Tab-separated table of C-alpha atoms in Angstrom:
chain	number	residue	atom	x	y	z
A	22	MET	CA	-40.356	-20.157	-8.348
A	23	ILE	CA	-37.668	-17.689	-6.997
A	24	THR	CA	-33.913	-18.639	-6.195
A	25	LYS	CA	-31.486	-16.983	-3.711
A	26	ILE	CA	-28.011	-16.998	-4.418
A	27	LYS	CA	-25.796	-15.541	-1.706
A	28	SER	CA	-23.125	-13.220	-4.008
A	29	ALA	CA	-21.153	-9.848	-3.659
A	30	THR	CA	-19.595	-7.479	-5.151
A	31	ILE	CA	-16.605	-4.165	-4.311
A	32	VAL	CA	-17.136	-0.934	-2.757
A	33	GLY	CA	-13.827	0.388	-2.384
A	34	ILE	CA	-11.769	-2.152	-0.990
A	35	THR	CA	-14.161	-3.617	0.944
A	36	ALA	CA	-17.138	-6.845	-0.177
A	37	ILE	CA	-20.290	-6.029	0.119
A	38	PRO	CA	-22.438	-8.965	0.559
A	39	ILE	CA	-24.999	-9.415	-1.896
A	40	ASP	CA	-28.173	-11.605	-2.087
A	41	VAL	CA	-29.059	-12.495	-6.272
A	42	GLU	CA	-32.351	-13.098	-6.336
A	43	ILE	CA	-34.397	-14.983	-8.771
A	44	ASP	CA	-37.777	-14.991	-10.600
A	45	SER	CA	-38.719	-17.683	-13.407
A	46	LYS	CA	-42.529	-17.790	-14.476
A	47	ARG	CA	-44.415	-17.929	-18.156
A	48	GLY	CA	-44.535	-15.396	-20.528
A	49	LEU	CA	-42.474	-13.433	-22.509
A	50	PRO	CA	-38.963	-15.057	-22.615
A	51	THR	CA	-37.004	-12.455	-21.584
A	52	GLU	CA	-33.716	-11.595	-18.820
A	53	HIS	CA	-34.650	-8.395	-16.899
A	54	ILE	CA	-31.713	-6.807	-14.436
A	55	VAL	CA	-33.177	-4.682	-11.106
A	56	GLY	CA	-31.312	-3.623	-7.952
A	57	LEU	CA	-28.180	-0.537	-9.685
A	58	PRO	CA	-26.719	-2.793	-12.341
A	59	ASP	CA	-23.299	-1.242	-14.488
A	60	ILE	CA	-23.772	-2.175	-18.364
A	61	VAL	CA	-21.292	-4.520	-17.173
A	62	ILE	CA	-23.473	-6.482	-15.510
A	63	LYS	CA	-27.014	-5.675	-17.592
A	64	GLU	CA	-24.581	-7.039	-20.584
A	65	SER	CA	-24.053	-10.659	-18.612
A	66	LYS	CA	-27.696	-12.029	-19.835
A	67	ALA	CA	-25.768	-12.477	-23.402
A	68	ARG	CA	-23.048	-14.136	-21.548
A	69	ILE	CA	-24.768	-16.230	-18.654
A	70	LYS	CA	-26.806	-17.566	-21.937
A	71	ALA	CA	-24.074	-19.158	-23.874
A	72	ALA	CA	-22.049	-20.098	-21.222
A	73	ILE	CA	-24.755	-22.236	-20.068
A	74	LYS	CA	-25.158	-23.657	-23.780
A	75	ASN	CA	-21.771	-24.391	-23.977
A	76	SER	CA	-21.303	-26.133	-21.246
A	77	GLY	CA	-24.363	-28.751	-21.854
A	78	PHE	CA	-26.575	-27.458	-20.309
A	79	ASP	CA	-30.141	-26.928	-21.110
A	80	TYR	CA	-31.436	-22.736	-21.298
A	81	LYS	CA	-34.938	-23.101	-20.908
A	82	LEU	CA	-36.877	-20.141	-22.062
A	83	SER	CA	-38.547	-18.019	-19.794
A	84	GLN	CA	-39.474	-14.458	-18.071
A	85	TYR	CA	-36.488	-14.011	-15.657
A	86	THR	CA	-36.623	-11.259	-13.306
A	87	ILE	CA	-32.572	-10.761	-11.532
A	88	ASN	CA	-33.267	-8.704	-8.503
A	89	LEU	CA	-29.733	-7.486	-6.901
A	90	ALA	CA	-30.126	-6.874	-3.305
A	91	PRO	CA	-29.833	-4.210	-1.711
A	92	ALA	CA	-31.744	-2.674	-4.311
A	93	ASP	CA	-30.121	1.109	-3.949
A	94	LEU	CA	-26.208	-0.197	-3.469
A	95	PRO	CA	-24.451	0.290	-7.062
A	96	LYS	CA	-23.465	-2.611	-7.752
A	97	GLU	CA	-20.387	-3.388	-10.965
A	98	GLY	CA	-18.313	-5.159	-12.513
A	99	SER	CA	-18.319	-9.128	-13.494
A	100	TYR	CA	-18.523	-10.410	-10.154
A	101	LEU	CA	-22.184	-12.047	-10.657
A	102	ASP	CA	-22.164	-14.070	-13.524
A	103	LEU	CA	-21.777	-17.248	-11.979
A	104	PRO	CA	-23.955	-16.992	-9.076
A	105	ILE	CA	-26.738	-15.898	-11.770
A	106	ALA	CA	-26.269	-18.422	-13.856
A	107	ALA	CA	-26.342	-21.092	-11.381
A	108	GLY	CA	-29.314	-19.178	-10.222
A	109	PHE	CA	-30.806	-20.033	-13.618
A	110	LEU	CA	-29.335	-23.889	-13.515
A	111	ILE	CA	-31.835	-23.885	-10.175
A	112	CYS	CA	-34.490	-22.924	-11.072
A	113	ASN	CA	-34.097	-25.026	-13.975
A	114	SER	CA	-34.340	-27.806	-11.459
A	115	GLN	CA	-30.456	-28.977	-13.298
A	116	LEU	CA	-28.377	-27.782	-10.057
A	117	THR	CA	-28.772	-27.932	-6.383
A	118	LEU	CA	-26.202	-26.118	-3.540
A	119	PRO	CA	-26.202	-25.791	-0.574
A	120	PRO	CA	-27.768	-22.228	1.383
A	121	ASN	CA	-24.706	-21.567	2.835
A	122	VAL	CA	-22.378	-21.105	-0.182
A	123	ILE	CA	-21.560	-18.477	-2.038
A	124	LEU	CA	-20.243	-17.409	-5.834
A	125	ILE	CA	-18.216	-15.268	-7.333
A	126	GLY	CA	-17.013	-15.576	-11.208
A	127	GLU	CA	-16.828	-13.779	-14.440
A	128	LEU	CA	-18.277	-16.768	-17.407
A	129	SER	CA	-16.817	-16.867	-20.956
A	130	LEU	CA	-18.914	-17.765	-23.422
A	131	ASP	CA	-17.527	-20.922	-23.307
A	132	GLY	CA	-18.220	-21.808	-19.559
A	133	TYR	CA	-15.042	-20.983	-18.058
A	134	ILE	CA	-14.392	-19.152	-15.488
A	135	LYS	CA	-11.815	-16.125	-15.364
A	136	PRO	CA	-9.992	-14.960	-12.325
A	137	ILE	CA	-12.000	-11.383	-10.726
A	138	LYS	CA	-10.298	-8.691	-8.924
A	139	GLY	CA	-11.065	-8.141	-5.195
A	140	ILE	CA	-11.024	-11.874	-4.024
A	141	LEU	CA	-9.098	-11.479	-1.046
A	142	SER	CA	-11.663	-8.564	-0.054
A	143	ILE	CA	-14.482	-11.470	-1.239
A	144	ILE	CA	-13.043	-14.079	1.160
A	145	GLU	CA	-12.418	-12.015	4.105
A	146	MET	CA	-16.173	-11.289	4.215
A	147	ALA	CA	-16.964	-15.172	3.773
A	148	LYS	CA	-15.226	-15.984	6.404
A	149	SER	CA	-16.785	-12.878	8.711
A	150	LEU	CA	-19.755	-14.328	7.734
A	151	ASN	CA	-19.267	-17.636	9.329
A	152	HIS	CA	-19.790	-21.818	7.776
A	153	TYR	CA	-20.593	-20.258	4.668
A	154	LYS	CA	-18.407	-21.860	1.405
A	155	ILE	CA	-17.294	-19.667	-1.558
A	156	ILE	CA	-16.898	-21.512	-5.048
A	157	LEU	CA	-14.260	-18.954	-6.742
A	158	PRO	CA	-12.471	-18.782	-9.734
A	159	PHE	CA	-9.555	-21.412	-10.197
A	160	GLU	CA	-7.424	-18.642	-11.270
A	161	ASN	CA	-8.014	-16.942	-7.625
A	162	LYS	CA	-6.902	-19.684	-5.629
A	163	GLU	CA	-3.297	-19.024	-4.858
A	164	GLU	CA	-4.636	-15.656	-3.429
A	165	ALA	CA	-7.134	-16.754	-1.987
A	166	SER	CA	-5.485	-18.553	0.450
A	167	LEU	CA	-3.622	-16.085	1.808
A	168	ILE	CA	-7.030	-16.090	4.083
A	169	ASP	CA	-6.475	-18.726	6.636
A	170	ASP	CA	-10.213	-20.931	7.871
A	171	VAL	CA	-12.602	-20.786	4.988
A	172	SER	CA	-14.104	-23.303	2.696
A	173	MET	CA	-12.467	-21.931	-0.068
A	174	HIS	CA	-13.900	-24.106	-3.660
A	175	PRO	CA	-12.064	-23.258	-6.828
A	176	ILE	CA	-13.347	-24.194	-10.603
A	177	LYS	CA	-12.343	-23.756	-13.699
A	178	HIS	CA	-15.915	-24.526	-15.676
A	179	LEU	CA	-19.156	-24.110	-14.658
A	180	ARG	CA	-20.277	-28.039	-15.610
A	181	ASP	CA	-18.067	-28.345	-12.167
A	182	LEU	CA	-20.427	-27.211	-10.149
A	183	PRO	CA	-22.790	-30.290	-9.748
A	184	SER	CA	-19.815	-32.040	-8.900
A	185	ILE	CA	-18.623	-29.813	-6.427
A	186	ASN	CA	-17.550	-31.819	-3.289
A	187	PHE	CA	-18.442	-29.590	-0.314
A	188	GLU	CA	-17.370	-32.183	2.114
A	189	ASN	CA	-13.747	-31.398	0.633
A	190	PRO	CA	-12.691	-27.794	0.739
A	191	TYR	CA	-9.789	-26.878	-1.645
A	192	LYS	CA	-5.949	-26.766	1.254
A	193	ASN	CA	-3.007	-24.621	-0.351
A	194	LYS	CA	-0.042	-26.708	-0.151
A	195	THR	CA	1.938	-23.484	-1.444
A	196	GLN	CA	4.879	-22.420	1.517
A	197	ILE	CA	4.981	-19.329	2.149
A	198	LYS	CA	8.245	-16.985	1.193
A	199	PRO	CA	10.718	-16.897	3.865
A	200	PHE	CA	12.507	-13.498	3.603
A	201	LYS	CA	16.035	-13.314	2.060
A	202	LEU	CA	17.493	-10.468	1.064
A	203	THR	CA	18.037	-11.126	-2.589
A	204	GLN	CA	17.835	-7.787	-4.250
A	205	LYS	CA	19.992	-6.572	-7.025
A	206	TYR	CA	21.028	-3.466	-5.222
A	207	ASP	CA	22.802	-3.402	-1.660
A	208	TYR	CA	24.353	-0.449	0.269
A	209	THR	CA	27.841	-1.377	-0.660
A	210	ASP	CA	27.091	-0.529	-3.844
A	211	ILE	CA	27.664	3.291	-2.282
A	212	LYS	CA	31.365	4.381	-1.901
A	213	GLY	CA	31.121	7.011	1.618
A	214	GLN	CA	28.627	8.554	2.218
A	215	PHE	CA	28.591	7.634	5.636
A	216	LEU	CA	25.887	10.749	6.819
A	217	GLY	CA	23.830	9.364	4.184
A	218	LYS	CA	23.644	5.583	4.971
A	219	LYS	CA	23.601	6.202	8.369
A	220	THR	CA	20.160	8.188	8.881
A	221	MET	CA	19.148	5.452	6.169
A	222	GLU	CA	19.361	3.302	9.043
A	223	ILE	CA	17.589	5.483	11.314
A	224	ALA	CA	14.928	5.992	8.688
A	225	ALA	CA	14.389	2.230	8.720
A	226	ALA	CA	14.694	1.659	12.212
A	227	GLY	CA	11.876	4.312	13.044
A	228	ASN	CA	9.710	4.602	9.247
A	229	HIS	CA	10.712	7.789	9.464
A	230	ASN	CA	9.943	10.206	6.290
A	231	ILE	CA	13.567	11.409	4.328
A	232	LEU	CA	14.261	14.601	2.663
A	233	LEU	CA	17.644	14.193	0.705
A	234	ILE	CA	19.011	17.149	-0.378
A	235	GLY	CA	21.672	17.556	-2.489
A	236	PRO	CA	23.426	18.465	-6.503
A	237	PRO	CA	23.183	15.728	-8.698
A	238	GLY	CA	25.664	13.026	-8.503
A	239	SER	CA	25.767	12.985	-4.884
A	240	GLY	CA	23.990	9.618	-4.590
A	241	LYS	CA	20.525	11.078	-3.166
A	242	SER	CA	18.823	8.272	-5.529
A	243	MET	CA	21.066	5.365	-4.703
A	244	LEU	CA	20.468	5.545	-1.060
A	245	LEU	CA	16.965	6.136	-1.247
A	246	LYS	CA	16.630	3.204	-4.037
A	247	ARG	CA	18.300	0.779	-1.713
A	248	LEU	CA	16.554	1.659	1.478
A	249	PRO	CA	13.740	-1.107	0.959
A	250	THR	CA	17.163	-3.985	1.707
A	251	ILE	CA	17.119	-3.089	5.280
A	252	MET	CA	13.386	-2.331	6.105
A	253	PRO	CA	11.802	-5.863	7.984
A	254	PRO	CA	10.093	-7.947	6.758
A	255	LEU	CA	6.226	-7.333	6.000
A	256	THR	CA	3.596	-8.726	8.686
A	257	LYS	CA	0.792	-11.975	7.165
A	258	GLN	CA	-2.013	-9.487	7.630
A	259	GLU	CA	0.559	-6.729	6.286
A	260	GLN	CA	1.157	-8.652	3.373
A	261	ILE	CA	-2.403	-9.268	2.788
A	262	GLU	CA	-3.761	-5.339	2.824
A	263	ILE	CA	-0.800	-4.794	0.005
A	264	VAL	CA	-2.751	-7.788	-2.256
A	265	LYS	CA	-6.118	-6.319	-1.667
A	266	ILE	CA	-4.622	-3.076	-2.540
A	267	HIS	CA	-3.073	-4.060	-5.742
A	268	SER	CA	-5.628	-7.145	-6.567
A	269	ILE	CA	-8.325	-4.928	-6.973
A	270	SER	CA	-6.965	-1.410	-8.792
A	271	GLN	CA	-5.787	-2.073	-13.078
A	272	GLN	CA	-2.971	-3.804	-11.602
A	273	THR	CA	-1.535	-7.759	-11.867
A	274	VAL	CA	0.245	-8.735	-8.723
A	275	SER	CA	3.014	-10.351	-9.429
A	276	SER	CA	3.378	-12.564	-6.491
A	277	TYR	CA	0.865	-13.753	-3.868
A	278	LYS	CA	3.552	-15.553	-1.929
A	279	THR	CA	6.421	-12.244	-1.392
A	280	LEU	CA	7.230	-10.077	1.335
A	281	THR	CA	9.034	-7.782	-0.236
A	282	ARG	CA	7.738	-4.212	0.186
A	283	PRO	CA	5.928	-2.080	-2.041
A	284	PHE	CA	8.384	1.019	-3.266
A	285	ARG	CA	6.595	3.070	-5.526
A	286	SER	CA	8.503	6.112	-7.736
A	287	PRO	CA	6.410	7.523	-9.568
A	288	HIS	CA	7.185	10.563	-12.644
A	289	HIS	CA	6.821	14.063	-11.399
A	290	THR	CA	4.433	14.498	-14.100
A	291	ILE	CA	2.344	12.850	-12.468
A	292	SER	CA	-1.142	14.491	-11.940
A	293	TYR	CA	-3.355	14.870	-8.427
A	294	ALA	CA	-5.410	11.843	-9.201
A	295	GLY	CA	-2.389	9.429	-10.708
A	296	LEU	CA	-1.174	9.721	-7.157
A	297	ALA	CA	-4.029	10.037	-4.597
A	298	GLY	CA	-6.460	8.182	-6.574
A	299	GLY	CA	-9.960	8.794	-8.366
A	300	GLY	CA	-11.343	8.355	-11.765
A	301	ARG	CA	-15.070	8.111	-12.511
A	302	LYS	CA	-14.241	4.833	-10.835
A	303	PRO	CA	-11.798	5.847	-7.908
A	304	THR	CA	-9.390	3.483	-7.927
A	305	PRO	CA	-6.715	3.911	-5.949
A	306	GLY	CA	-3.485	6.141	-6.802
A	307	GLU	CA	0.526	5.453	-5.883
A	308	ILE	CA	0.225	6.825	-2.769
A	309	SER	CA	-2.971	3.834	-2.246
A	310	LEU	CA	-0.746	1.506	-3.940
A	311	ALA	CA	2.831	2.346	-1.472
A	312	HIS	CA	0.398	1.318	1.574
A	313	HIS	CA	3.029	-0.317	4.006
A	314	GLY	CA	5.975	0.321	1.765
A	315	ILE	CA	7.848	3.408	0.563
A	316	LEU	CA	7.083	5.987	-1.685
A	317	PHE	CA	9.897	8.290	-3.182
A	318	LEU	CA	9.339	10.844	-4.778
A	319	ASP	CA	12.584	12.452	-7.137
A	320	GLU	CA	12.822	16.083	-7.358
A	321	LEU	CA	10.750	17.023	-4.901
A	322	PRO	CA	10.057	20.647	-5.931
A	323	GLU	CA	9.445	19.862	-10.157
A	324	PHE	CA	5.865	17.676	-8.673
A	325	ASN	CA	2.942	19.343	-8.755
A	326	ARG	CA	2.501	21.684	-5.721
A	327	GLN	CA	-1.381	20.541	-6.034
A	328	ALA	CA	-0.342	17.041	-5.519
A	329	LEU	CA	1.614	17.347	-2.950
A	330	GLU	CA	-0.572	18.727	-0.779
A	331	VAL	CA	-2.467	15.653	-1.242
A	332	LEU	CA	-0.024	14.155	0.700
A	333	ARG	CA	-0.008	16.324	4.347
A	334	GLN	CA	-3.805	14.049	5.136
A	335	PRO	CA	-2.454	10.555	4.502
A	336	ILE	CA	1.086	11.125	6.270
A	337	GLU	CA	-0.910	12.046	9.553
A	338	SER	CA	-3.652	9.900	9.286
A	339	GLY	CA	-2.239	6.270	7.296
A	340	THR	CA	-5.568	7.132	5.241
A	341	ILE	CA	-7.115	8.807	1.874
A	342	THR	CA	-10.116	9.473	1.286
A	343	ILE	CA	-11.012	10.101	-2.679
A	344	SER	CA	-15.007	12.262	-3.061
A	345	ARG	CA	-17.016	12.026	-5.984
A	346	ALA	CA	-20.765	13.391	-6.275
A	347	ASN	CA	-21.954	9.681	-5.711
A	348	GLN	CA	-19.496	7.945	-3.573
A	349	SER	CA	-16.803	7.963	-1.039
A	350	LEU	CA	-13.797	6.293	-0.693
A	351	THR	CA	-11.501	5.788	1.779
A	352	TYR	CA	-8.522	3.321	0.396
A	353	PRO	CA	-5.201	2.981	3.301
A	354	ALA	CA	-1.915	4.881	2.571
A	355	ASN	CA	0.245	4.165	5.108
A	356	PHE	CA	3.431	4.207	3.649
A	357	LEU	CA	6.726	5.416	3.697
A	358	LEU	CA	7.632	9.189	2.326
A	359	VAL	CA	11.302	9.705	1.120
A	360	ALA	CA	12.320	11.966	-1.542
A	361	ALA	CA	15.498	13.636	-2.893
A	362	MET	CA	16.006	17.100	-4.314
A	363	ASN	CA	18.408	18.965	-5.848
A	364	PRO	CA	18.997	22.509	-4.101
A	365	CYS	CA	18.278	24.954	-6.625
A	366	PRO	CA	17.503	24.870	-10.037
A	367	CYS	CA	20.808	24.076	-11.351
A	368	GLY	CA	21.283	21.740	-8.977
A	369	PHE	CA	24.689	23.688	-7.407
A	370	ALA	CA	23.940	26.076	-4.490
A	371	THR	CA	25.528	23.656	-1.610
A	372	ASP	CA	28.502	22.523	-3.971
A	373	PRO	CA	31.871	24.086	-3.129
A	374	ASN	CA	33.535	23.869	-6.393
A	375	VAL	CA	31.147	24.371	-9.114
A	376	ASP	CA	29.432	28.169	-9.202
A	377	CYS	CA	25.894	28.095	-8.670
A	378	GLN	CA	24.590	29.977	-11.597
A	379	CYS	CA	21.019	30.389	-10.059
A	380	SER	CA	20.149	34.564	-8.476
A	381	ILE	CA	18.995	34.856	-5.176
A	382	HIS	CA	15.073	34.846	-6.267
A	383	GLU	CA	15.615	31.836	-7.835
A	384	LYS	CA	16.699	29.873	-5.272
A	385	LYS	CA	13.635	31.489	-3.569
A	386	ARG	CA	11.173	30.694	-5.722
A	387	TYR	CA	12.332	27.062	-6.501
A	388	ILE	CA	12.742	26.271	-2.721
A	389	LYS	CA	9.017	27.860	-1.906
A	390	LYS	CA	7.457	24.822	-4.577
A	391	ILE	CA	7.166	22.305	-1.664
A	392	SER	CA	4.979	23.836	1.800
A	393	GLY	CA	6.223	24.599	5.089
A	394	PRO	CA	3.532	21.797	6.069
A	395	LEU	CA	4.767	19.500	3.915
A	396	LEU	CA	8.771	19.945	4.712
A	397	ASP	CA	7.544	19.853	8.452
A	398	ARG	CA	6.220	15.855	7.785
A	399	PHE	CA	9.577	15.141	7.265
A	400	ASP	CA	11.319	13.363	10.208
A	401	ILE	CA	14.998	13.878	8.718
A	402	ILE	CA	15.807	16.962	5.937
A	403	ILE	CA	19.653	16.622	5.588
A	404	GLU	CA	22.268	17.636	2.703
A	405	ILE	CA	24.281	14.988	0.825
A	406	PRO	CA	28.237	16.272	-0.372
A	407	ARG	CA	29.206	15.871	-3.465
A	408	LEU	CA	31.614	12.067	-3.468
A	409	LYS	CA	34.845	13.502	-2.006
A	410	LYS	CA	37.796	12.283	-3.772
A	411	LYS	CA	39.287	9.247	-0.764
A	412	ASP	CA	36.036	7.968	-1.277
A	413	TYR	CA	35.612	7.182	-5.175
A	414	MET	CA	39.492	6.053	-5.343
A	415	ASP	CA	39.352	3.943	-2.463
A	416	ASN	CA	38.633	0.540	-3.641
A	417	ASN	CA	38.891	-1.629	-0.362
A	418	SER	CA	36.005	0.204	0.873
A	419	SER	CA	34.636	-1.135	4.548
A	420	SER	CA	31.844	0.142	3.337
A	421	GLU	CA	28.840	-2.428	5.795
A	422	SER	CA	25.889	-4.447	3.815
A	423	SER	CA	22.973	-3.882	3.634
A	424	GLN	CA	22.659	-7.329	6.159
A	425	THR	CA	24.975	-5.997	8.641
A	426	ILE	CA	22.901	-3.026	8.853
A	427	TYR	CA	19.337	-4.529	8.998
A	428	GLN	CA	20.136	-6.600	12.069
A	429	ARG	CA	20.949	-3.959	14.009
A	430	VAL	CA	17.316	-2.558	12.332
A	431	LYS	CA	16.067	-5.707	13.506
A	432	THR	CA	17.186	-4.858	17.013
A	433	ALA	CA	16.189	-1.432	17.140
A	434	ILE	CA	12.642	-2.620	16.334
A	435	ALA	CA	12.406	-5.257	18.420
A	436	LEU	CA	13.232	-2.683	21.049
A	437	GLN	CA	9.887	-0.436	20.439
A	438	GLU	CA	7.669	-3.736	19.757
A	439	LYS	CA	8.120	-4.680	23.197
A	440	ARG	CA	8.302	-0.850	24.378
A	441	TYR	CA	5.140	0.227	23.345
A	442	LYS	CA	3.397	-3.494	23.827
A	443	GLN	CA	2.208	-4.108	20.486
A	444	PRO	CA	4.105	-3.700	16.062
A	445	LEU	CA	4.416	-0.090	16.731
A	446	GLN	CA	7.429	1.903	15.405
A	447	ASN	CA	9.057	5.122	16.388
A	448	GLY	CA	8.037	7.464	13.745
A	449	ASN	CA	3.951	5.647	13.921
A	450	ILE	CA	3.533	7.079	17.644
A	451	ASP	CA	1.616	9.870	18.941
A	452	SER	CA	1.776	13.003	21.243
A	453	THR	CA	-0.125	10.213	23.870
A	454	HIS	CA	3.020	7.694	23.289
A	455	ILE	CA	5.319	10.063	23.454
A	456	SER	CA	4.261	12.043	27.458
A	457	LYS	CA	4.043	8.308	28.329
A	458	HIS	CA	6.976	6.633	26.597
A	459	ILE	CA	10.231	9.759	26.077
A	460	THR	CA	11.142	11.566	29.300
A	461	LEU	CA	13.446	14.427	28.909
A	462	ASN	CA	15.505	15.877	31.138
A	463	ASN	CA	14.542	20.142	32.749
A	464	HIS	CA	17.878	20.989	30.226
A	465	GLN	CA	16.495	18.872	27.436
A	466	ARG	CA	12.745	20.711	27.291
A	467	ASN	CA	14.255	23.650	27.435
A	468	LEU	CA	16.295	23.663	24.305
A	469	LEU	CA	13.891	22.570	22.759
A	470	GLY	CA	11.344	25.404	23.974
A	471	THR	CA	14.273	27.902	22.895
A	472	CYS	CA	13.980	25.876	19.319
A	473	ILE	CA	10.243	26.251	19.173
A	474	GLU	CA	9.863	29.506	20.408
A	475	GLN	CA	12.990	30.996	17.546
A	476	GLY	CA	10.834	29.048	15.123
A	477	THR	CA	13.214	26.563	14.114
A	478	LEU	CA	11.234	24.110	15.542
A	479	THR	CA	7.127	23.742	15.630
A	480	ALA	CA	5.163	21.504	18.169
A	481	ARG	CA	4.753	18.713	14.727
A	482	SER	CA	8.924	19.176	13.822
A	483	CYS	CA	9.422	18.641	17.639
A	484	ASP	CA	7.956	15.907	18.049
A	485	ASN	CA	8.986	14.350	15.011
A	486	LEU	CA	12.560	15.821	16.197
A	487	LEU	CA	12.023	13.271	19.859
A	488	LYS	CA	10.603	10.083	18.119
A	489	VAL	CA	14.510	10.266	15.750
A	490	ALA	CA	15.954	10.445	19.283
A	491	GLN	CA	14.668	7.446	20.562
A	492	THR	CA	15.473	5.437	17.774
A	493	ILE	CA	18.930	6.069	18.149
A	494	ALA	CA	18.713	5.449	20.922
A	495	ASP	CA	16.954	2.218	20.136
A	496	LEU	CA	19.957	1.612	17.593
A	497	GLU	CA	22.796	1.937	20.413
A	498	ASN	CA	20.496	0.382	22.668
A	499	LYS	CA	20.574	2.610	25.477
A	500	PRO	CA	17.686	2.992	27.497
A	501	THR	CA	17.003	6.725	27.727
A	502	ILE	CA	17.605	9.543	25.092
A	503	THR	CA	20.729	12.036	25.889
A	504	ASP	CA	21.526	15.309	25.009
A	505	GLN	CA	23.708	13.445	22.801
A	506	HIS	CA	20.678	11.947	20.719
A	507	ILE	CA	18.810	15.351	20.497
A	508	SER	CA	21.746	16.957	19.245
A	509	GLU	CA	22.118	14.420	16.554
A	510	ALA	CA	18.585	14.450	15.621
A	511	LEU	CA	19.064	18.846	15.450
A	512	HIS	CA	21.747	17.447	13.051
A	513	TYR	CA	19.188	16.187	10.846
A	514	ARG	CA	17.246	19.332	10.628
A	515	GLN	CA	19.917	21.602	9.652
A	516	THR	CA	19.818	22.786	6.321
A	517	SER	CA	21.184	25.993	5.298
A	518	ILE	CA	19.562	25.810	1.576
A	519	LEU	CA	15.377	25.875	3.422
A	520	ARG	CA	16.503	29.068	4.508
A	521	LEU	CA	16.991	31.712	1.789
């Protein structure tokens, strides 16, 4: 007797349909699993046998051949425990299931079904197949319910399989929490630094990569850590993409109902694989875990040069490809890059009140740790000065709150989406959108052309400058870019320390 069960496996963050075929016949009692299973699947034979017996079912001794099709695709993980167990029970006439059912889950020895990673990808796959019902672990139901219009049937134990009512699928009653600015950080905490806060507003409104340069204690990290408080809320699709990535990584997703954007801040000792992703079985790195969020690199020159250079391609394409001898995986990596650095090894090269102890050679070597092409991908590069006495002493500071700044950001983003007729911010547009939507007069073109000819700007940084100028105009609710907007955007790239 041959039984076929539909299941799935995960490759990267994509779910691939798997047919679990089980042939039962007389012979020496044994179980053979074929179809490129990994060691976890091979070991599942003992788990499944114990789970069946401890769930009150009979395990008929027979010669079982389990084929995982397609045979040329490597399968890994414990996703196939439940479908293989169900196949055994069907072969032994202890269970019947409709033909359009997908089973997924890991079994414990006592028959309880454990949660698995990557359930969202599998639910999306089930939805694309149409008219399929999916049986999944009970503990995965909240995460799985982020995707609508799928007939889901969560169960806790193997013995629950025969009693599933397929006419009554699970309906999620949990409501997604509304977006609230309840973070512990707020821009009212920062005294002075009005230019720094203005550039944070521009970065949030246009999704612009930003680099802050300044002496120790000037407030660079404080400014950047509060950036999420003025970022727009996640859309439903963005939320699903984030949970998919975190679900297949080694980390636990704390909440599937949060609308907070990721904020990843890896230490500068992180390896290439830790930042980009990798390993024997490639898993997402920090740049993928920051998808639709912020990647904050503090002390930028202290990072490994090879690790920093891997950022160049994801910033342009929004994806990262990890290639190994036996497979190549592509993970999403659409993040906002924010970074902070000192102007020199001692940190006081731009401080007018503290003498710098570094030589010109040491300063140049420090700055050259960051390549020109990577610097070119920052839309905004500004120097943050030491806090002034009058700002420190002012206890009645009228510093704006994150909520106030966010309202302007929200209005600017609405203008951009109306202009581009899609959810798109200025920092993400390409040259086609620039030529179509950004109009310059002859004086402005001549100014930018001179900057390119003199080497002040490259073609890429010129496009980035125009994007920043457009965001400034949107924040001021101006219909077109003016000379003042371009001059302000130029000011946000004029850093003397980088021209040593």
